[in-house]
PDB file of C-alpha atoms in Angstrom:
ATOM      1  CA  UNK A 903     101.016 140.039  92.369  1.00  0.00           C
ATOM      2  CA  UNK A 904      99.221 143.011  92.888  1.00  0.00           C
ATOM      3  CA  UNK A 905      95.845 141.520  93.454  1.00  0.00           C
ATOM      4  CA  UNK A 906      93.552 143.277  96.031  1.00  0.00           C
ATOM      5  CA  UNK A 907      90.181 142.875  97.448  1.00  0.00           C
ATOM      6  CA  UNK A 908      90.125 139.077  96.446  1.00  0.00           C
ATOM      7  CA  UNK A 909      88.203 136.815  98.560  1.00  0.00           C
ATOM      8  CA  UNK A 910      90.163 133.852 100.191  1.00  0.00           C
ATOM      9  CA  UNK A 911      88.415 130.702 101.879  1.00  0.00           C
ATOM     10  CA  UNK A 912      90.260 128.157 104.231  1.00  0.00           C
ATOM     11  CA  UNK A 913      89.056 124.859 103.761  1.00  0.00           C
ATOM     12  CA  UNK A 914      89.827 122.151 106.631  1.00  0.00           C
ATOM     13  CA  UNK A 915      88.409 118.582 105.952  1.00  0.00           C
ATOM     14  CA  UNK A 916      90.771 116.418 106.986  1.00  0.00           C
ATOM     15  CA  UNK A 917      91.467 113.749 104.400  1.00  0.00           C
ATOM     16  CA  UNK A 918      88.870 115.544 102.220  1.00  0.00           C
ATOM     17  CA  UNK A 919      90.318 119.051 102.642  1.00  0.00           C
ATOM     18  CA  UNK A 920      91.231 119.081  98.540  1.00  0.00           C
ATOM     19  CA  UNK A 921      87.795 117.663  97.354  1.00  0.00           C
ATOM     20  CA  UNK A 922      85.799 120.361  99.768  1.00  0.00           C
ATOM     21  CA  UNK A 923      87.996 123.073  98.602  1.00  0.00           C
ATOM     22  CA  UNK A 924      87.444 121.748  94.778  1.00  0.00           C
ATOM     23  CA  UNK A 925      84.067 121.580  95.557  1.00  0.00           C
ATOM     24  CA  UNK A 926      83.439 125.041  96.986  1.00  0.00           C
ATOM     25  CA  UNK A 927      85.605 126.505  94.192  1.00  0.00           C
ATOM     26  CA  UNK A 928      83.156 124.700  91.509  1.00  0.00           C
ATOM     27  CA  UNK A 929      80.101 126.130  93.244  1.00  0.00           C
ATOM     28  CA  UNK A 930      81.580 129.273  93.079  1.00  0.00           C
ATOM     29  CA  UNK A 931      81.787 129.790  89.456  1.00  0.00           C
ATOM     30  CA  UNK A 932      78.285 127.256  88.971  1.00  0.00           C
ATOM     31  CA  UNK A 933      76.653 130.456  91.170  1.00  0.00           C
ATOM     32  CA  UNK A 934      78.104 132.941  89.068  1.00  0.00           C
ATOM     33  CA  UNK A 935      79.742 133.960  92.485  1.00  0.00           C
ATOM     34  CA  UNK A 936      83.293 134.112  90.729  1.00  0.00           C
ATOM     35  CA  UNK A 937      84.631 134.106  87.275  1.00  0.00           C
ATOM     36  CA  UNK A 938      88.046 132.544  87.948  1.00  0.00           C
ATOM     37  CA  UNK A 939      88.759 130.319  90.969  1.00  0.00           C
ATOM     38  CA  UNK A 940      92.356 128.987  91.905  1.00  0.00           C
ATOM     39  CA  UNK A 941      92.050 126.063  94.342  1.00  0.00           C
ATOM     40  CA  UNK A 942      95.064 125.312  95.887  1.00  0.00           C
ATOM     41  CA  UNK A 943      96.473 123.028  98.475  1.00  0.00           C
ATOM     42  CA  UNK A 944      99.212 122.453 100.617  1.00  0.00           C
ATOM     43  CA  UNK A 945     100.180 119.675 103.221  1.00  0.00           C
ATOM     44  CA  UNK A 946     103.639 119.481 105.125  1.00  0.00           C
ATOM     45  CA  UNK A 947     103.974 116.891 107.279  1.00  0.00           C
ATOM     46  CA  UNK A 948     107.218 114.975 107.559  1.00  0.00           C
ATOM     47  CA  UNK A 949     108.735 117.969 109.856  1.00  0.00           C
ATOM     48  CA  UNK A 950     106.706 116.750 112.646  1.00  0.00           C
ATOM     49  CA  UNK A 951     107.659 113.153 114.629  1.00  0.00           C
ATOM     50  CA  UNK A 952     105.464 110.562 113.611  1.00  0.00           C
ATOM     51  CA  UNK A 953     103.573 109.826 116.587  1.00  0.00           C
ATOM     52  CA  UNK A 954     102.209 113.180 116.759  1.00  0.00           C
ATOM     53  CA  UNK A 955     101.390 113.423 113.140  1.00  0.00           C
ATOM     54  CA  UNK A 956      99.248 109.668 113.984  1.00  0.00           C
ATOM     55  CA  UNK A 957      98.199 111.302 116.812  1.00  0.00           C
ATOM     56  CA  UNK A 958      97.213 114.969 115.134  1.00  0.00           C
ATOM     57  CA  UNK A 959      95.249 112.873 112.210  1.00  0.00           C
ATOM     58  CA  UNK A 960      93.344 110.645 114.998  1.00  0.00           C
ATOM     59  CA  UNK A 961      91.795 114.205 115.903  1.00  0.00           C
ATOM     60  CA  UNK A 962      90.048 114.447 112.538  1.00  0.00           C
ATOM     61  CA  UNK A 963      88.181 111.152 113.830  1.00  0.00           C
ATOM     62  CA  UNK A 964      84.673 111.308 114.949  1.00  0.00           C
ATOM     63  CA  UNK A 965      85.538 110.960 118.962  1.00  0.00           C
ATOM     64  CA  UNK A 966      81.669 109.322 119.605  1.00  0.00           C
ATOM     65  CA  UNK A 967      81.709 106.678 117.337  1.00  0.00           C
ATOM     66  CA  UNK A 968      85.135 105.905 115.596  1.00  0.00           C
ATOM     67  CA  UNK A 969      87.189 106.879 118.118  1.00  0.00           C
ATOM     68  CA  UNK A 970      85.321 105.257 120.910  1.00  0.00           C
ATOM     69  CA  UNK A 971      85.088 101.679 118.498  1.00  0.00           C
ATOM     70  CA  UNK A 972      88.898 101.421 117.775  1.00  0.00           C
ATOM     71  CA  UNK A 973      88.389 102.136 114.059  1.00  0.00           C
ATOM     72  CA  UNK A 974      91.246 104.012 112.261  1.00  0.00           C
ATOM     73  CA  UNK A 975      91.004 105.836 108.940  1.00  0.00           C
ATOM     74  CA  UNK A 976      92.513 102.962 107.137  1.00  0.00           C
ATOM     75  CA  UNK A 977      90.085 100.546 109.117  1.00  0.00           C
ATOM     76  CA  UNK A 978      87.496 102.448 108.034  1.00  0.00           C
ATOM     77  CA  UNK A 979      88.541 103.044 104.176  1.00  0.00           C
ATOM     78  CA  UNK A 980      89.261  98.872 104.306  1.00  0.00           C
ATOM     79  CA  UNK A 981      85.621  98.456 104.799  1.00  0.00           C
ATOM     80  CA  UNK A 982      84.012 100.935 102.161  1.00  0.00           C
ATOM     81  CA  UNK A 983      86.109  98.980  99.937  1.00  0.00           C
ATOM     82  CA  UNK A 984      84.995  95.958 100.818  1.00  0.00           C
ATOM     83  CA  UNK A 985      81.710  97.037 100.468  1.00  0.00           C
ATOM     84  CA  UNK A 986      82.446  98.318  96.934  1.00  0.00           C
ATOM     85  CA  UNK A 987      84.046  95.219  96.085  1.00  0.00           C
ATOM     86  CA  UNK A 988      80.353  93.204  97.366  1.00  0.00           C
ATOM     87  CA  UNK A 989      78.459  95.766  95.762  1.00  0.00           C
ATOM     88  CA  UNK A 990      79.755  96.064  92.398  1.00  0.00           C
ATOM     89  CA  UNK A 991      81.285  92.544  92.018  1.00  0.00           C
ATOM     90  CA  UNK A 992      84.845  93.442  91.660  1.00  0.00           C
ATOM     91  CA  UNK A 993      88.204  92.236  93.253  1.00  0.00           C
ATOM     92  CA  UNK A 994      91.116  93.937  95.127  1.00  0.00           C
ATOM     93  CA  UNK A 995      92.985  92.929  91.800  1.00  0.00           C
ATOM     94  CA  UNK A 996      90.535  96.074  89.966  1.00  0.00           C
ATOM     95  CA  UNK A 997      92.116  98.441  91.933  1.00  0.00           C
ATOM     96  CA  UNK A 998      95.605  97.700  90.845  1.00  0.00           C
ATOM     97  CA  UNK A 999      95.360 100.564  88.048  1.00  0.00           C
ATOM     98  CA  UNK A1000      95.252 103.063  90.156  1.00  0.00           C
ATOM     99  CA  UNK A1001      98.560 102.479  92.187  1.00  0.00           C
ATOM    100  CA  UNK A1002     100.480 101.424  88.798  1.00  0.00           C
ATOM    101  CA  UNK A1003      99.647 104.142  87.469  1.00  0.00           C
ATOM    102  CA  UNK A1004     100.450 106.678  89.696  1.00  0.00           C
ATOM    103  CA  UNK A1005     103.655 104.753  90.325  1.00  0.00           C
ATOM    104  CA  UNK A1006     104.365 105.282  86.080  1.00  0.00           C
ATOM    105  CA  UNK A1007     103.092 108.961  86.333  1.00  0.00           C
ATOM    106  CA  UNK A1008     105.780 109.464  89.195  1.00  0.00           C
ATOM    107  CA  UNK A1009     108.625 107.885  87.191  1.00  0.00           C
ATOM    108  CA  UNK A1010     109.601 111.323  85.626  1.00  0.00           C
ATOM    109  CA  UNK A1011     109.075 113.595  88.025  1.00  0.00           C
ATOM    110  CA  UNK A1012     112.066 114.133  90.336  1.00  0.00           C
ATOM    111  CA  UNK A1013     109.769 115.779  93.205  1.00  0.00           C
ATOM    112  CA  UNK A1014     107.774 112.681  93.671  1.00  0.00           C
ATOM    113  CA  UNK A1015     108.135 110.110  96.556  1.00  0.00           C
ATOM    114  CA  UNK A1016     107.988 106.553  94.707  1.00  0.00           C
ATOM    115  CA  UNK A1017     109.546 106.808  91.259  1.00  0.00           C
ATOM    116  CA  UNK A1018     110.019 103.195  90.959  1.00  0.00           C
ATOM    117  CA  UNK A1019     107.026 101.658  88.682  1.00  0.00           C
ATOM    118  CA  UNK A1020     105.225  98.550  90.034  1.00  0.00           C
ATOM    119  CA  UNK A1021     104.038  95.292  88.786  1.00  0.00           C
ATOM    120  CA  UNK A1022     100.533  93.730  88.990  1.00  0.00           C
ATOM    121  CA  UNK A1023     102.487  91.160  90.545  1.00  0.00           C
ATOM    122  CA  UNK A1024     103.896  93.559  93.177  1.00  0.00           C
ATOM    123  CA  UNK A1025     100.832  94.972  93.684  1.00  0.00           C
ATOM    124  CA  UNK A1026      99.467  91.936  94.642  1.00  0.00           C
ATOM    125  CA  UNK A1027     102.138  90.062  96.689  1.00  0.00           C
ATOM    126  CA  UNK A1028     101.912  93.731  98.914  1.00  0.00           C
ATOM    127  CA  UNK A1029     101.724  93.773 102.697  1.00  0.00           C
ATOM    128  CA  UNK A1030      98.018  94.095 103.708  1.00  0.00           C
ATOM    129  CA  UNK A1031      97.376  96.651 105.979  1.00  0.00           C
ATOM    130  CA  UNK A1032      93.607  96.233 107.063  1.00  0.00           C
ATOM    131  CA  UNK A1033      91.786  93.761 104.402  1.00  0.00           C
ATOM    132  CA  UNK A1034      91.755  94.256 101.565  1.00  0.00           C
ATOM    133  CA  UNK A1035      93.850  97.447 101.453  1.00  0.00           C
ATOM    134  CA  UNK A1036      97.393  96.890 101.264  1.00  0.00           C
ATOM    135  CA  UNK A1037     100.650  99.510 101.387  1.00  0.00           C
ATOM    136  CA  UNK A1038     100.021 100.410  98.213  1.00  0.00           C
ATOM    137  CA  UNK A1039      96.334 100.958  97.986  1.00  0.00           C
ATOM    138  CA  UNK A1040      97.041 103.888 100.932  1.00  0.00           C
ATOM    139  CA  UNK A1041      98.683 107.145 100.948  1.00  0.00           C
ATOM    140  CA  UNK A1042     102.044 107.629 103.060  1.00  0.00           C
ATOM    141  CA  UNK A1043     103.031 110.741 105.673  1.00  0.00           C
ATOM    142  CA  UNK A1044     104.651 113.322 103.130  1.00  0.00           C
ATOM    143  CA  UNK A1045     104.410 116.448 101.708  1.00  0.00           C
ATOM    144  CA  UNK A1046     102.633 117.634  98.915  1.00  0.00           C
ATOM    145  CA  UNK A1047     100.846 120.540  97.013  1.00  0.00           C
ATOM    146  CA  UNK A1048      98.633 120.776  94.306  1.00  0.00           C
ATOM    147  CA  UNK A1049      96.689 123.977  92.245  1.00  0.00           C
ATOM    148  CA  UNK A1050      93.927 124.220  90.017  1.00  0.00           C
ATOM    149  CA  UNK A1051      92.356 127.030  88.302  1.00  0.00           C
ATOM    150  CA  UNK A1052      88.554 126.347  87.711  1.00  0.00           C
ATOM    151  CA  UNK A1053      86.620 129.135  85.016  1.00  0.00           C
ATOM    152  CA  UNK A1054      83.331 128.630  83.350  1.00  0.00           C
ATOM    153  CA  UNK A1055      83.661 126.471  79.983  1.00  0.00           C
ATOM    154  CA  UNK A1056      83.107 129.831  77.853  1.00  0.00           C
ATOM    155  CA  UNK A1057      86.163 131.638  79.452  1.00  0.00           C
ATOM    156  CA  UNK A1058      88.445 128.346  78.975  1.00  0.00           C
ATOM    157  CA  UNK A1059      89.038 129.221  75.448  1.00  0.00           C
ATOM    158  CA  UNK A1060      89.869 132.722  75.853  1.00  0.00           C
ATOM    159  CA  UNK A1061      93.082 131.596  77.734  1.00  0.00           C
ATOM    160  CA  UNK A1062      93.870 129.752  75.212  1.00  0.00           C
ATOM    161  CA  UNK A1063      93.961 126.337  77.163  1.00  0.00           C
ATOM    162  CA  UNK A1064      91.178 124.781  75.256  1.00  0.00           C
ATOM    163  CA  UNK A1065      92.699 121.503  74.245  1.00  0.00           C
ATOM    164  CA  UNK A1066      93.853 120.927  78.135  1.00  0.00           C
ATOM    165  CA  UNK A1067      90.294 121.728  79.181  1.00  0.00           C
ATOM    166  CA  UNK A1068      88.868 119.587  82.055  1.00  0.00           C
ATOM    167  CA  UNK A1069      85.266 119.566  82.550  1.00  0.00           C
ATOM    168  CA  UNK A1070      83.981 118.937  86.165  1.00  0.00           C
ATOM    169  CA  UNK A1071      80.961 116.648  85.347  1.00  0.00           C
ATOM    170  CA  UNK A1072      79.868 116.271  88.547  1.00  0.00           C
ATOM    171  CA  UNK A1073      81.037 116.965  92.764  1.00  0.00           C
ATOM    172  CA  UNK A1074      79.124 115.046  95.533  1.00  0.00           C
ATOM    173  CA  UNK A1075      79.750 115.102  99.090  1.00  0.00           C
ATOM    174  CA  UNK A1076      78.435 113.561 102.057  1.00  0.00           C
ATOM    175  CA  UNK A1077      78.166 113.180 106.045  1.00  0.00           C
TER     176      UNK A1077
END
């Protein structure tokens, strides 16, 4: 590629590895630190039995107090939602968009996992995992990969890209 003297950044959050990376990369062109940022991420994980892969993502638990309580990621997930649900006076039913349509998104694409679209109906008869988040409200063991190149809104149009523009309004995290 030819490129040298270009700053790279590994970015391990466990489940939240893409967002911090996103994040960092937004910062960095927000500072003026960079002009063009590409975030991208990889994640291979079906070459690996799945007991140690369980056992490899149980390590990204807090030891003191998750690990120690019993509470998985999926346990833990189950009751933020819940919460949301209390909070903002909506039903497991809301989140059915988001599964459908990923589900239609991955119709056409011959790399993804599921390419068979599902039914509010489906969505709602689906095996609960830890209430209220059934099989399809979570994310299976796969692989995966995803890129992004991030620039600040004046440089999007000189590539030419400015009808596919994506602003990043906002990027929160948290402990």
């Amino acid at each position: 590629v030819g490129l040298r003297g270009i700053e790279a950044a590994k970015i391990e959050a466990a489940c939240a590895s893409g967002a911090a990376a996103l994040r960092v990369g937004v910062m960095a062109i927000a500072s003026g630190q960079a002009d063009v940022v590409i975030v991208a991420g990889v994640e291979k994980m079906t070459d690996t039995p799945i007991d140690e892969t369980t056992a490899g993502l149980a390590l990204a638990a807090d030891q003191e107090y998750e690990v120690a309580e019993g509470a998985t990621f999926v346990a833990l997930n189950a009751m933020l939602m819940q919460r949301y649900m209390h909070e903002y006076g909506v039903s497991h039913r809301d989140f059915a968009p988001f599964p459908i349509n990923a589900h239609a998104n991955a119709r056409n694409n011959p790399f993804a996992m599921f390419r068979t679209p599902i039914t509010l109906d489906k969505y709602e008869k689906a095996t609960v995992i830890a209430p209220p988040i059934n099989i399809l409200d979570s994310s299976p063991v796969c692989d995966g990969a995803a890129a992004v190149v991030l620039v600040p809104l004046e440089r999007a149009r000189e590539f030419g890209r400015h009808k596919r523009i994506v602003r990043v309004a906002a990027s929160i995290m948290a402990t």
